[in-house]
Coordinates of C-alpha atoms in Angstrom, one line a residue:
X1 CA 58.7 104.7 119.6
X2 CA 60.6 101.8 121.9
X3 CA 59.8 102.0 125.4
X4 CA 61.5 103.9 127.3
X5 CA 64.4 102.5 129.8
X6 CA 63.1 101.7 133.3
X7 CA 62.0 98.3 135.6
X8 CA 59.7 95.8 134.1
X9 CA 58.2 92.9 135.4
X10 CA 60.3 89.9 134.8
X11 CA 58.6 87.1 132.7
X12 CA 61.0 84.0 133.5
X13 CA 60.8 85.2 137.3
X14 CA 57.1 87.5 137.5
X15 CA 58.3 87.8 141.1
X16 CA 60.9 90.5 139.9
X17 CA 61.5 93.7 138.1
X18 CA 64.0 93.7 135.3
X19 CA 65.4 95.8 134.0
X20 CA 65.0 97.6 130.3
X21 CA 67.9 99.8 128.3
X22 CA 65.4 101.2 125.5
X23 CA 66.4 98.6 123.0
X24 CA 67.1 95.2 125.1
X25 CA 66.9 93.8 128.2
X26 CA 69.9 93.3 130.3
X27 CA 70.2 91.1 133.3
X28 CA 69.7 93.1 136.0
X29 CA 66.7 91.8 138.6
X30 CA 65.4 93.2 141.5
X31 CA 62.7 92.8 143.8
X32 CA 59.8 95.0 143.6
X33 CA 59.5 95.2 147.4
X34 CA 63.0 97.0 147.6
X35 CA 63.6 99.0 144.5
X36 CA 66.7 100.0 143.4
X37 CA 68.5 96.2 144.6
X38 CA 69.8 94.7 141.3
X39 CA 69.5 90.7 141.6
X40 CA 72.1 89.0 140.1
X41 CA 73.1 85.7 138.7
X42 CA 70.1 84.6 136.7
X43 CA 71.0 84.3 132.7
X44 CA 69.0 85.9 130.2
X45 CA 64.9 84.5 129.1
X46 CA 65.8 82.5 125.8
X47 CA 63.3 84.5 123.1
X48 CA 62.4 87.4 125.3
X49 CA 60.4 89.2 127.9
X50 CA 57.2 90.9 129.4
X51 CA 57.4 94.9 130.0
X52 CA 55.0 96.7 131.8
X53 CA 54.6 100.4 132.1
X54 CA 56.8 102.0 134.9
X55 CA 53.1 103.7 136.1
X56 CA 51.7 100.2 136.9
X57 CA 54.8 98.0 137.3
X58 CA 54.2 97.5 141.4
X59 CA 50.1 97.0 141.1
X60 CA 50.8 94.0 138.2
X61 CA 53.3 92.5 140.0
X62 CA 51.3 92.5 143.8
X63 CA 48.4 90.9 141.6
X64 CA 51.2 88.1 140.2
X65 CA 52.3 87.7 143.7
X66 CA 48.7 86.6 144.9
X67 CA 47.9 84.9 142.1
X68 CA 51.0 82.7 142.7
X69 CA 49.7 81.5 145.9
X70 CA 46.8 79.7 144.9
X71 CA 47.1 76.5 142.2
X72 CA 45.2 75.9 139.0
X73 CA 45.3 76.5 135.6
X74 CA 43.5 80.3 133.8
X75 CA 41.9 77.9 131.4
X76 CA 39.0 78.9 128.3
X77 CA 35.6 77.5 128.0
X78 CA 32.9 77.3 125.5
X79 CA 29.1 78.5 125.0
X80 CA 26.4 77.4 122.3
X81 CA 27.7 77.5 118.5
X82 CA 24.7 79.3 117.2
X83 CA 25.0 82.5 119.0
X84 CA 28.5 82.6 118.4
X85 CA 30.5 83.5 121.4
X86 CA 34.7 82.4 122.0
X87 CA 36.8 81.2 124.3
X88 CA 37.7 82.0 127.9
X89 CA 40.6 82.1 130.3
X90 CA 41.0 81.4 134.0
X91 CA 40.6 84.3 136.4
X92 CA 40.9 84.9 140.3
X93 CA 40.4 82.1 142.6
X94 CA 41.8 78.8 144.2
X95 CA 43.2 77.9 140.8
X96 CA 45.1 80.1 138.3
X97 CA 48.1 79.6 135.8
X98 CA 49.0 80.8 132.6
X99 CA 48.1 79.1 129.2
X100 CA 49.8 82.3 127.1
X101 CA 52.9 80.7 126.7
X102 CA 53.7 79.8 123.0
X103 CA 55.3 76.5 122.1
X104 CA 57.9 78.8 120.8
X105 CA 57.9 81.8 123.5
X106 CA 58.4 85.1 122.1
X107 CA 58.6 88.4 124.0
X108 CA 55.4 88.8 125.6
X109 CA 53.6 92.8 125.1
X110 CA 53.2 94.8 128.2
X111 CA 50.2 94.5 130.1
X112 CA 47.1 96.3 129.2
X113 CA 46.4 99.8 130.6
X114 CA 44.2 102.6 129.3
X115 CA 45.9 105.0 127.3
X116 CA 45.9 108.7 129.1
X117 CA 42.6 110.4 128.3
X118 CA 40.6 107.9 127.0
X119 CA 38.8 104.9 129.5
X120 CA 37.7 103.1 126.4
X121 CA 40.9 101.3 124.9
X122 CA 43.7 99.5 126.4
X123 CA 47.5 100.4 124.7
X124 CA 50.3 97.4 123.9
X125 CA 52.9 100.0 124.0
X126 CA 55.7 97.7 123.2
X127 CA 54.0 96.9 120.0
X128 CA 52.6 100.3 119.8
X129 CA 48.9 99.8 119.3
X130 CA 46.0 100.6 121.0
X131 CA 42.5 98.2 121.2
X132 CA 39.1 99.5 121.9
X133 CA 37.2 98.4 124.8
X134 CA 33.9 97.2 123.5
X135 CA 31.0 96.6 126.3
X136 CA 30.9 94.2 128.1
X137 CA 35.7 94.0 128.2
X138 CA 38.0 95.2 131.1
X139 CA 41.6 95.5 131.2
X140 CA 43.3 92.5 132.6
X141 CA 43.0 91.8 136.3
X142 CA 44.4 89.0 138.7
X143 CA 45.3 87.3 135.2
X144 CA 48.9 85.2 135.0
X145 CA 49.1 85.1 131.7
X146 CA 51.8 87.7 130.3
X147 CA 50.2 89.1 126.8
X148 CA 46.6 89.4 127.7
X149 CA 45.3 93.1 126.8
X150 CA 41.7 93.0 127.7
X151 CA 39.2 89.9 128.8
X152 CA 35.6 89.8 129.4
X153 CA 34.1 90.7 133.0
X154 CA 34.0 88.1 135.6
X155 CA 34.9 84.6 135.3
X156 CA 32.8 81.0 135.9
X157 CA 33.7 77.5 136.8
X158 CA 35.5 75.5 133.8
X159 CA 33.3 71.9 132.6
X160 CA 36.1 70.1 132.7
X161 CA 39.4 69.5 135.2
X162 CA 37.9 72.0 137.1
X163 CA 39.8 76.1 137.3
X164 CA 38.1 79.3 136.5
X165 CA 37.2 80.5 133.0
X166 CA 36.6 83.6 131.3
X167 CA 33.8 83.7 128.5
X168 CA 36.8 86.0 126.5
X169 CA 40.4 87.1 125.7
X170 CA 42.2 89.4 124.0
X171 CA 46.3 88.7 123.9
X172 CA 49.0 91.0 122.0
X173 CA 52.6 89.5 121.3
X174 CA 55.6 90.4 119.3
X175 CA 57.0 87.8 117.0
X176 CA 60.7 87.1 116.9
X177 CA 61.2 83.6 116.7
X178 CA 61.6 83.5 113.2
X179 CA 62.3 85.5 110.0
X180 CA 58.8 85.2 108.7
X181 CA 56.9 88.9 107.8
X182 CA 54.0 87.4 105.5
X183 CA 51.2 88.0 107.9
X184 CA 49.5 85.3 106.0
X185 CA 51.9 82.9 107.1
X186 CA 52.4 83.8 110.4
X187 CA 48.7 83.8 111.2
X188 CA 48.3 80.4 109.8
X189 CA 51.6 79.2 111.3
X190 CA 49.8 80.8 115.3
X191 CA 46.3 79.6 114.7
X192 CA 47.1 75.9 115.9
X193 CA 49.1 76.7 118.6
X194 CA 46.5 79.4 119.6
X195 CA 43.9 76.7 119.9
X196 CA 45.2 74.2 122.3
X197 CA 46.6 76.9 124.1
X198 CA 43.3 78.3 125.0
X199 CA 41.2 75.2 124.5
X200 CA 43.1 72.0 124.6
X201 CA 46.1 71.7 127.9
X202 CA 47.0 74.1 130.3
X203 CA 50.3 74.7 131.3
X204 CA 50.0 72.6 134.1
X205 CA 48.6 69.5 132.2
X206 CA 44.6 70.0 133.0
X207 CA 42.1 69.7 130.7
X208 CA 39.4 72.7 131.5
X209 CA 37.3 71.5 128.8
X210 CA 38.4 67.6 128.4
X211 CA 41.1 68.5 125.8
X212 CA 39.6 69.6 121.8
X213 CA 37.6 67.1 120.0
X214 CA 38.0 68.9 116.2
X215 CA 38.3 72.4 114.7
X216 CA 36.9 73.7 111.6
X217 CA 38.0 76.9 109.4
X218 CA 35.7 79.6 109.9
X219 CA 37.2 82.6 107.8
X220 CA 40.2 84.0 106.9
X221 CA 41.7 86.6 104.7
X222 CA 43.2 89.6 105.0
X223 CA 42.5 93.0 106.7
X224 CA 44.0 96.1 107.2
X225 CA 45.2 96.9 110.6
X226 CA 46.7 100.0 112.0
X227 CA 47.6 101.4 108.9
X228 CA 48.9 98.1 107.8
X229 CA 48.0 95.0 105.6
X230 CA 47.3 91.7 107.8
X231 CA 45.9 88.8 107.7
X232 CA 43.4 86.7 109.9
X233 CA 42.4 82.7 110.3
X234 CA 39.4 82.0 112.7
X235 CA 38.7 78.5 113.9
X236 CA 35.4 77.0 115.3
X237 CA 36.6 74.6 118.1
X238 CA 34.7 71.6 119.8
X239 CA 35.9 70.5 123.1
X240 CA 35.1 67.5 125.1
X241 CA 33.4 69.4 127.2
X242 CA 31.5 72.5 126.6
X243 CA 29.9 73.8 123.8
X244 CA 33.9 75.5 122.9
X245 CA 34.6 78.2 121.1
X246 CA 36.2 80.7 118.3
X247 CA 39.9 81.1 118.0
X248 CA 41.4 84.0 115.9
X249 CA 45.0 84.8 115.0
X250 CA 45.6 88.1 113.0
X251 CA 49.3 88.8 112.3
X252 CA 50.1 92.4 110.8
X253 CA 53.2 94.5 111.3
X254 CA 53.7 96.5 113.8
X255 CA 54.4 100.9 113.2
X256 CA 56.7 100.9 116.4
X257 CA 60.4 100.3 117.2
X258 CA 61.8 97.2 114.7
X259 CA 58.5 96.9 113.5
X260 CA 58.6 93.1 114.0
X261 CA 55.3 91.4 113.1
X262 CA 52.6 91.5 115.7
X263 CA 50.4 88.8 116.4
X264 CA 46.8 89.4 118.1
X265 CA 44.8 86.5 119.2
X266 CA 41.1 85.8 119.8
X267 CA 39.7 83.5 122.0
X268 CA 35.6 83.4 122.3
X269 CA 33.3 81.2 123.8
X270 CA 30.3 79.7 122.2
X271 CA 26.8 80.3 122.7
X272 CA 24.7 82.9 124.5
X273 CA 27.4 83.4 127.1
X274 CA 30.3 83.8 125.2
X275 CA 31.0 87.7 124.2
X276 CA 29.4 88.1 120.5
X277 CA 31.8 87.1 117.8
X278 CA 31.2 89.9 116.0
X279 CA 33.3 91.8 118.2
X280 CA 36.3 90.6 116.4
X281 CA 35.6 92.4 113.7
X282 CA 35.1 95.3 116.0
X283 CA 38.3 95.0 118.0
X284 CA 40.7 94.3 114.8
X285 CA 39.1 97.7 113.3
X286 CA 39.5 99.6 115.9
X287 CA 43.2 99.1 116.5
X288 CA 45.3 101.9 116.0
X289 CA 48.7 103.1 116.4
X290 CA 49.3 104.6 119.3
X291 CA 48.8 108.9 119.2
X292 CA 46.3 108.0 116.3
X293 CA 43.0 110.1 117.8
X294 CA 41.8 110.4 114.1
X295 CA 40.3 107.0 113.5
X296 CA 41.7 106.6 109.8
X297 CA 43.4 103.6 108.6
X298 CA 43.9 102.2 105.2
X299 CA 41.8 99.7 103.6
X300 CA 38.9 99.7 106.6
X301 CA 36.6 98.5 103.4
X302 CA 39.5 94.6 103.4
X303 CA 38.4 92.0 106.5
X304 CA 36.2 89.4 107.4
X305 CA 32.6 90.7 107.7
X306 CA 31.1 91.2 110.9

């Protein structure tokens, strides 16, 4: 179930292909304007890579070449704690940048596309899942940041450094920094660094929402996922500015390739504008392993309640 060999959008250099062997990547770039023209003479990413699908590899990287004209940060923003909405990330505009890179960067899934034959989930082939498409979620579009499968439509301006927001996101990533498989420790290992990610710095030192003010648990406990046993800590953040957000990370193991542990993050904003949080619930039950049609999946009856 590893992708198959091709050109892939290069994550140390998103304004080149490189290219894949079915098990590794080698270093091989090329432009995406003239296919076929290996660049050479950059080294290896340290931890890993992006991969898109061959299908969609030209339109992702025209949208990273406008998005790399512009400045800013894709930055998160908060709603009202009692409706319970999440977090948000920077979209299309005079100001975009990625906040998806992990203090320890791992190889990043593929981008988000909809599997054939069905408009209503977007596959992570790399990790070889798919996630439903709940109302109201779109496939990426004019986003920088590498891993994100699915965000909320249309975007707003952040309350704090300034920069576009999205009311929710969706990322997939593989983890390989470390030996750890307990998803239980992974997840409790990501949730920190999934929260300043998303609600404290960008990547290019802005605060979107004045940086976080305090975090408090909200859940956690395992869940089945895919077919698999996981496990999934959910923060409640308050920012400086904004009413902040929910932050999720569920670790599980993946079904494809190496099966390396996947790790699937959540980022809602608060209040009445912020997507509603039950759709975590949603969205981690209806992952499936890609060619599943039949819905099944052990343990649907283990996870936090919606």
């Amino acid at each position: 179930m590893s992708p198959p060999p091709g050109w892939y959008r290069d994550p140390s250099a998103p304004h080149l292909e490189r290219r894949w062997d079915g098990t590794a990547w080698t270093e091989h770039r090329r432009s995406p304007e003239a296919p076929g023209q290996p660049v050479a003479g950059r080294p290896p990413a340290a931890g890993g890579a992006s991969r898109r699908n061959r299908a969609v590899a030209l339109g992702a990287a025209g949208a990273v070449l406008v998005a790399a004209v512009v400045m800013g940060a894709v930055v998160l923003r908060g709603g009202d704690e009692d409706t319970g909405g999440s977090g948000a990330e920077a979209g299309p505009g005079p100001a975009t940048a990625s906040i998806g890179t992990t203090h320890s960067p791992s190889p990043s899934s593929p981008a988000a596309k909809p599997p054939a034959g069905d408009p209503d989930a977007v596959t992570d082939e790399l990790n070889g899942i798919t996630l439903p498409l709940l109302d109201g979620w779109v496939p990426p579009e004019n986003v920088t940041t590498d891993n994100v499968m699915m965000t909320t439509d249309g975007t707003y301006d952040c309350p704090g450094d300034g920069g576009f927001c999205r009311h929710g996101m969706v990322i997939s990533r593989t983890v390989t920094v470390n030996d750890e498989t307990s998803p239980e420790l992974l997840a409790e290992a990501d949730i920190e660094d999934a929260a300043d990610e998303a609600y404290d710095r960008d990547v290019v030192g802005r605060r979107p929402y004045g940086g976080i003010e305090s975090h408090r648990l909200v859940a956690s406990g395992p869940v089945a996922v895919a077919g698999r046993a996981g496990y999934f800590v959910r923060w409640r953040v308050t920012t400086a500015e904004g009413p902040g957000g929910y932050v999720q990370s569920l670790a599980f193991q993946s079904s494809a390739g190496t099966e390396s542990p996947v790790i699937v993050r959540y980022v809602f904003d608060a209040g009445e504008d912020g997507p509603p949080l039950a759709d975590m619930d949603r969205i981690t039950k209806g992952i499936r392993p890609v060619g599943d049609t039949d819905g099944g999946g052990v343990g649907s009856s283990i996870g936090p309640s919606s």
